[in-house]
mmCIF file of C-alpha atoms in Angstrom:
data_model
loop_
_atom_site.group_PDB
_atom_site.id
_atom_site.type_symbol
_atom_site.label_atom_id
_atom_site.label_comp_id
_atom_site.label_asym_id
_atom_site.label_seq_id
_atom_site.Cartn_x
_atom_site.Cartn_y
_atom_site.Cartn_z
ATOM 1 C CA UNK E 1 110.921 97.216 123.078
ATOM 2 C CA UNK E 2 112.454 96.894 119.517
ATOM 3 C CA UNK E 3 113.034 93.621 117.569
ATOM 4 C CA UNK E 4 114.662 93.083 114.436
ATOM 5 C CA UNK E 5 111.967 90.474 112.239
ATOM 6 C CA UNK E 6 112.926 88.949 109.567
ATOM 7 C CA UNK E 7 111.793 89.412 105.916
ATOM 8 C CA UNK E 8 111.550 87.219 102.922
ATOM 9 C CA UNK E 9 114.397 88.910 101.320
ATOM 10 C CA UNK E 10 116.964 87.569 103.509
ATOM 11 C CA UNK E 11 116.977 91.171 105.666
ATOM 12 C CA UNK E 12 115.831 92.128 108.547
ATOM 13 C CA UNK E 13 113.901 95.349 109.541
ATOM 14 C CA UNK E 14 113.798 96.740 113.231
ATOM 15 C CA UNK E 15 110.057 97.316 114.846
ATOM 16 C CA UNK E 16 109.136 99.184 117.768
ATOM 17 C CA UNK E 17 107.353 100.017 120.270
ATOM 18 C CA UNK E 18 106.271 96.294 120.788
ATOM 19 C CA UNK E 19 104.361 96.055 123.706
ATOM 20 C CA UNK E 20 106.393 98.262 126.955
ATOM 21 C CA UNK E 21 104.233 101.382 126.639
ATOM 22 C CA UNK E 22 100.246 100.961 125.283
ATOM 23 C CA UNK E 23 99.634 104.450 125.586
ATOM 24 C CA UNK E 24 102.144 106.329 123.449
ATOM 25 C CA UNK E 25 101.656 109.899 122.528
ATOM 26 C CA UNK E 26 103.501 112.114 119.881
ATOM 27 C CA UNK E 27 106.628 112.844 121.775
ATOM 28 C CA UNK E 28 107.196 108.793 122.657
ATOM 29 C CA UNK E 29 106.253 107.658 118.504
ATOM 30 C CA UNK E 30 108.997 110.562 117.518
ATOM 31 C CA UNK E 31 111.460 109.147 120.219
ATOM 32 C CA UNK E 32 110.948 105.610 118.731
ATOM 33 C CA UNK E 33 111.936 106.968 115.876
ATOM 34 C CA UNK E 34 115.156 108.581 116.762
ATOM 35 C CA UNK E 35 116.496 105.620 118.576
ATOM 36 C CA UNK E 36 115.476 103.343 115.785
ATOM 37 C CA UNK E 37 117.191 105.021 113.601
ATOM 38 C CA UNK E 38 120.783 105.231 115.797
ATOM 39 C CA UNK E 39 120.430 101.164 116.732
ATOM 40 C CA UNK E 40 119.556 100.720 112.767
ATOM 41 C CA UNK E 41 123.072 102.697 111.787
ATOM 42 C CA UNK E 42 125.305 101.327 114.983
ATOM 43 C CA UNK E 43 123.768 97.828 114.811
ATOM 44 C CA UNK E 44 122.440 96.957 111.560
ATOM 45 C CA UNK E 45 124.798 98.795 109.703
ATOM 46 C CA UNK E 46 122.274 100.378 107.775
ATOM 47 C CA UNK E 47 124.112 103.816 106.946
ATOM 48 C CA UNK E 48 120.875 106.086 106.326
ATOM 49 C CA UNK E 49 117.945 103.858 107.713
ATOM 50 C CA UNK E 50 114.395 104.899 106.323
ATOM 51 C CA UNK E 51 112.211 105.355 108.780
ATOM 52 C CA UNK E 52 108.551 104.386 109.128
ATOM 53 C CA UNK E 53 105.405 105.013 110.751
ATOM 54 C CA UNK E 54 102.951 101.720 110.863
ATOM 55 C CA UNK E 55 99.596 102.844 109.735
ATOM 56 C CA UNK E 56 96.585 102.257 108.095
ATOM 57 C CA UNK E 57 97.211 103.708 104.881
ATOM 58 C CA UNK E 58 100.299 105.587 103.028
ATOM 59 C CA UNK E 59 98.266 109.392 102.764
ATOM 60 C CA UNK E 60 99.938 111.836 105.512
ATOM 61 C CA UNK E 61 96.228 112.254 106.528
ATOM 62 C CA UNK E 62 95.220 108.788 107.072
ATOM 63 C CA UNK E 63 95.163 107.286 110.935
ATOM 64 C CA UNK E 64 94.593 108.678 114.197
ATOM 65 C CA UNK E 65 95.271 111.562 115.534
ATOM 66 C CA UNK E 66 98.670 110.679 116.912
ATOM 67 C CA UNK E 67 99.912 108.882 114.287
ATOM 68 C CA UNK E 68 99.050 112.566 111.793
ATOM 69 C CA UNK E 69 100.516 114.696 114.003
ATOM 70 C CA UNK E 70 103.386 111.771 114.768
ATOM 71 C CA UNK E 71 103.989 112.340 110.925
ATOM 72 C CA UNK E 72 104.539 116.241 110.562
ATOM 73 C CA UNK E 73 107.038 116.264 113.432
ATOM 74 C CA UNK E 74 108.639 112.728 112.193
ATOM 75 C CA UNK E 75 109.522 115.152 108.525
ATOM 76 C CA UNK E 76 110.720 117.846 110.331
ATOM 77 C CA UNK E 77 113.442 116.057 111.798
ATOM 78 C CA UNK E 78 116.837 115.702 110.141
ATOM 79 C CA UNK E 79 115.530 111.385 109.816
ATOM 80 C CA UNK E 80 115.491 109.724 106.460
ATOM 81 C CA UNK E 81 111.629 109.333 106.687
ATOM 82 C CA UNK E 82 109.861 107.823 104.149
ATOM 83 C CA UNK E 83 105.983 108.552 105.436
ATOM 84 C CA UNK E 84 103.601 105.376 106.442
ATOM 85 C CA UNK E 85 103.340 101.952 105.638
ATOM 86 C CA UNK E 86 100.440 99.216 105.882
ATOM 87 C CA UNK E 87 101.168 95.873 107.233
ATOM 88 C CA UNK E 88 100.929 94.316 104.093
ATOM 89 C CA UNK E 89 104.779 96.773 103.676
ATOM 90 C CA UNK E 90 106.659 95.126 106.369
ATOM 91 C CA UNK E 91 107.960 91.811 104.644
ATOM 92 C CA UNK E 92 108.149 93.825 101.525
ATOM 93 C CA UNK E 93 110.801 95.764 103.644
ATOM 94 C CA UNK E 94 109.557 99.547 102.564
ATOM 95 C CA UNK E 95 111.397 100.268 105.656
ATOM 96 C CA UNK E 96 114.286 99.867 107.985
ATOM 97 C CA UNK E 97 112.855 101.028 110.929
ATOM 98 C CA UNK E 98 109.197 101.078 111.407
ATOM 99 C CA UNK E 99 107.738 102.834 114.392
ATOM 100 C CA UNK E 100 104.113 101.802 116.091
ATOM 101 C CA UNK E 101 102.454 102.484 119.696
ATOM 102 C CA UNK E 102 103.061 98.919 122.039
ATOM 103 C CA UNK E 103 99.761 98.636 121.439
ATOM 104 C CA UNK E 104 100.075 98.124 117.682
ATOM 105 C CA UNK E 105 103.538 96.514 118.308
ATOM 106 C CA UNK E 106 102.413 93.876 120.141
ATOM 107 C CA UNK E 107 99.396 92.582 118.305
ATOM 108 C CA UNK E 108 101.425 93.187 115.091
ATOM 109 C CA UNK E 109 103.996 90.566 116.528
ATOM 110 C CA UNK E 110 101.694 88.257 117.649
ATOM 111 C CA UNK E 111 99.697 87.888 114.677
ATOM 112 C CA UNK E 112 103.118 87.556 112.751
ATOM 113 C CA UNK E 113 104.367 84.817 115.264
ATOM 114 C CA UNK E 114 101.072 82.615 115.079
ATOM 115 C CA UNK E 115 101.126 82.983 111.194
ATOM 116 C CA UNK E 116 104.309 81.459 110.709
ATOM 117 C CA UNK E 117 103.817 78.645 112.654
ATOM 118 C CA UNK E 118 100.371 77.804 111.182
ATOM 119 C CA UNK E 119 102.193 78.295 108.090
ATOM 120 C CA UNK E 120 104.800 75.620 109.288
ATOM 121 C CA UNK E 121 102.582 73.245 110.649
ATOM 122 C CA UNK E 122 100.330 73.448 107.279
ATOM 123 C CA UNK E 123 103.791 72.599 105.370
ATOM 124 C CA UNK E 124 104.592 69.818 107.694
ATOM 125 C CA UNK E 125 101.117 67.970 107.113
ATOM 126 C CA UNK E 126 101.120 68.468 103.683
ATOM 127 C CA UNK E 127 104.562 66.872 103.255
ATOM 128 C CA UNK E 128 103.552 63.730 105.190
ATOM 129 C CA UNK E 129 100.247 63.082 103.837
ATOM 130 C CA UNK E 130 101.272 60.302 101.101
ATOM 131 C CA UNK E 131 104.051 59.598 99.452
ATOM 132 C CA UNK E 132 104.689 61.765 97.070
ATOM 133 C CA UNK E 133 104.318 64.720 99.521
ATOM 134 C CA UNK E 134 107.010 63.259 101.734
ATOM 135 C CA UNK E 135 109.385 62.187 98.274
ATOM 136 C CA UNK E 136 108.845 66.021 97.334
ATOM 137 C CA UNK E 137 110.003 66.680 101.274
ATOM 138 C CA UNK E 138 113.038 65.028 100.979
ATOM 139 C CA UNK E 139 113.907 66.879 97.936
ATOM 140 C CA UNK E 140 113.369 70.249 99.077
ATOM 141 C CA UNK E 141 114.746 69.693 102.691
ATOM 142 C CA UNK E 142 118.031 72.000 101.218
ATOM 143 C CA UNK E 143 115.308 74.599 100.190
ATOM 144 C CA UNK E 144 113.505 74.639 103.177
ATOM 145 C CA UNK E 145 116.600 74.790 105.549
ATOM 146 C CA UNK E 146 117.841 77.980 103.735
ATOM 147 C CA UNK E 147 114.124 79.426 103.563
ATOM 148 C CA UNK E 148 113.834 78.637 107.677
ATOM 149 C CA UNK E 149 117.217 79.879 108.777
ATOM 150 C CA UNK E 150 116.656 83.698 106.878
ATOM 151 C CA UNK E 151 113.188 83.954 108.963
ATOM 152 C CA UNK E 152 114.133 82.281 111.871
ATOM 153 C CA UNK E 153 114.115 85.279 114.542
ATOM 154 C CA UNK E 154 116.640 83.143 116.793
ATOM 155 C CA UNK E 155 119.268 84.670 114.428
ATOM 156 C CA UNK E 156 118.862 88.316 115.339
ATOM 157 C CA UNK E 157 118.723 87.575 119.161
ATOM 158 C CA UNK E 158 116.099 89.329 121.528
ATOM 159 C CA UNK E 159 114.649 92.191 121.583
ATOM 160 C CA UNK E 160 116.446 95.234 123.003
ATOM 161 C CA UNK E 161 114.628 97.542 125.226
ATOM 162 C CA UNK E 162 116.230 101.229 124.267
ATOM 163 C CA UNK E 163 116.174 104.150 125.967
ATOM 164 C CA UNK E 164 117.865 102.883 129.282
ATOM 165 C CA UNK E 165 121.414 103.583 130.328
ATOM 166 C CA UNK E 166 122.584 100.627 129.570
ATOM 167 C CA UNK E 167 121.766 97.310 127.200
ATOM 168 C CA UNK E 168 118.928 95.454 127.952
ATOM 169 C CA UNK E 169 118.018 92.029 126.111
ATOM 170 C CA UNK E 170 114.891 90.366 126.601
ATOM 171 C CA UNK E 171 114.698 86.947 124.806
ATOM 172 C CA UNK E 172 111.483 85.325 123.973
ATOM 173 C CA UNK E 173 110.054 82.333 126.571
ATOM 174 C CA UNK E 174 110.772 79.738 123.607
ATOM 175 C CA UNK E 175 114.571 81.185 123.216
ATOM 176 C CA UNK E 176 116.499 78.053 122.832
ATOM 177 C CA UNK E 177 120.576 78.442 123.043
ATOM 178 C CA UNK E 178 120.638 79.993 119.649
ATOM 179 C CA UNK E 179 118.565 82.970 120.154
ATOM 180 C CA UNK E 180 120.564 83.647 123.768
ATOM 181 C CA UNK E 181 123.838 83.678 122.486
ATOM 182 C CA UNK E 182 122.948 86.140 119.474
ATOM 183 C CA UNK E 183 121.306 88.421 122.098
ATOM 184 C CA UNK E 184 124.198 88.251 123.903
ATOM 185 C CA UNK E 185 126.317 89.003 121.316
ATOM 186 C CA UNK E 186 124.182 92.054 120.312
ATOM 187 C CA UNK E 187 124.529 93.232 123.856
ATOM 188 C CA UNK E 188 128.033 93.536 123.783
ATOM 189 C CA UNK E 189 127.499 95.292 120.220
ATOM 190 C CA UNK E 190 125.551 98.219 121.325
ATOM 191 C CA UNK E 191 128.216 98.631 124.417
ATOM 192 C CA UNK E 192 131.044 98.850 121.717
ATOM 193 C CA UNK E 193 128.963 101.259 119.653
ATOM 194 C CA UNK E 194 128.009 103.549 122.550
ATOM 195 C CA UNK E 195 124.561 102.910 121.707
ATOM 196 C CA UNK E 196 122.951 104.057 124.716
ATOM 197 C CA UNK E 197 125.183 106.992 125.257
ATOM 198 C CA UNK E 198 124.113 108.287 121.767
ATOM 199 C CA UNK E 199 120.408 107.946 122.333
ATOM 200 C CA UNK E 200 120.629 109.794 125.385
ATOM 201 C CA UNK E 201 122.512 112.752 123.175
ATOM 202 C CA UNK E 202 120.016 112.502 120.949
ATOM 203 C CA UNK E 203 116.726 112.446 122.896
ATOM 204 C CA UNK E 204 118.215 115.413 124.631
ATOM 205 C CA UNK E 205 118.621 116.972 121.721
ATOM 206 C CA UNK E 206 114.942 116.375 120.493
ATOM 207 C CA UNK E 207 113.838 117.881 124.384
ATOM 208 C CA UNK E 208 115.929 120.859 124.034
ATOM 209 C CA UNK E 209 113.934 121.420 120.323
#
């Protein structure tokens, strides 16, 4: 399952695995990878993506097991990999493409969902509390609107679930009408591009050494 999230910076970065396979070894986290980085230059536009491994710590050596020997394969490929990144990395955008088991993925994208809406609600409390929080509302309701549509994650659609033969959206339980139609749209992106066909070429590629 991959997901572009939004960032801070008005871009997004793509993320996967988040959540279809816990129990990822080398060969799946270096697959990630390769598909990442094809939906990141068909889709995103994004002509030489870098490519990340989530971790907990920059140093080659640092992680688990799979994530170390993830890393020496990940540098032998012909990727545009830039090594790991921390959490604290992702909305700094070190990376176009950052790679994790669904393990990882998942909690990573939950803790990132519930933050922003605590982080909403806070705001919302704040602004109503007195007056002056709600005359200081008013004023910044242009701010805010910009600020909420560039992380809103209805504008990048669902999340696509690579590696089948052909396009697969699945859109969050919440999706209103927004989110559906740019998941839509995406789908009929990655059909134009040949997304799935190239993957294929590629992972075959990567099997054949």
């Amino acid at each position: 399952i991959a997901t572009v999230l939004p960032t801070f910076t008005g871009e997004g970065f793509l993320m996967l695995d988040l959540g279809a396979h816990m129990e990822a070894d080398v060969r799946n986290l270096v697959q990630y990878a390769l598909m990442g980085s094809i939906y990141a230059q068909r889709i995103l536009g994004i002509p030489k993506p870098r490519v990340a491994l989530l971790n907990v710590g920059v140093e080659a050596a640092k992680g688990r097991e799979l994530y170390k020997a993830a890393y020496e394969q990940l540098q032998a490929l012909p990727l545009n990999f830039v090594g790991n990144i921390e959490g604290r990395d992702l909305f700094a955008r070190r990376a176009d493409v950052v790679v994790c088991d669904g393990f990882v993925g998942n909690v990573t994208l939950k803790v990132i969902e519930a933050v922003g809406t605590s982080i909403l609600g806070l705001l919302r409390r704040e602004l109503v509390r007195d007056f002056r929080g709600r005359l200081a509302g008013l004023l910044a309701r242009p701010a805010f609107r910009r600020a909420w549509k560039q992380a809103d994650y209805q504008e990048y659609g669902g999340a696509q679930l690579l590696g089948l033969r052909h396009p697969v959206v699945k859109c969050h339980g919440s999706s209103r009408g927004l989110a559906v139609e740019r998941g839509i749209i995406t789908a009929l992106e990655v059909v134009r591009q040949q997304v799935p066909e190239l993957i294929a070429r590629e992972l075959q590629q990567y099997q054949e050494g």
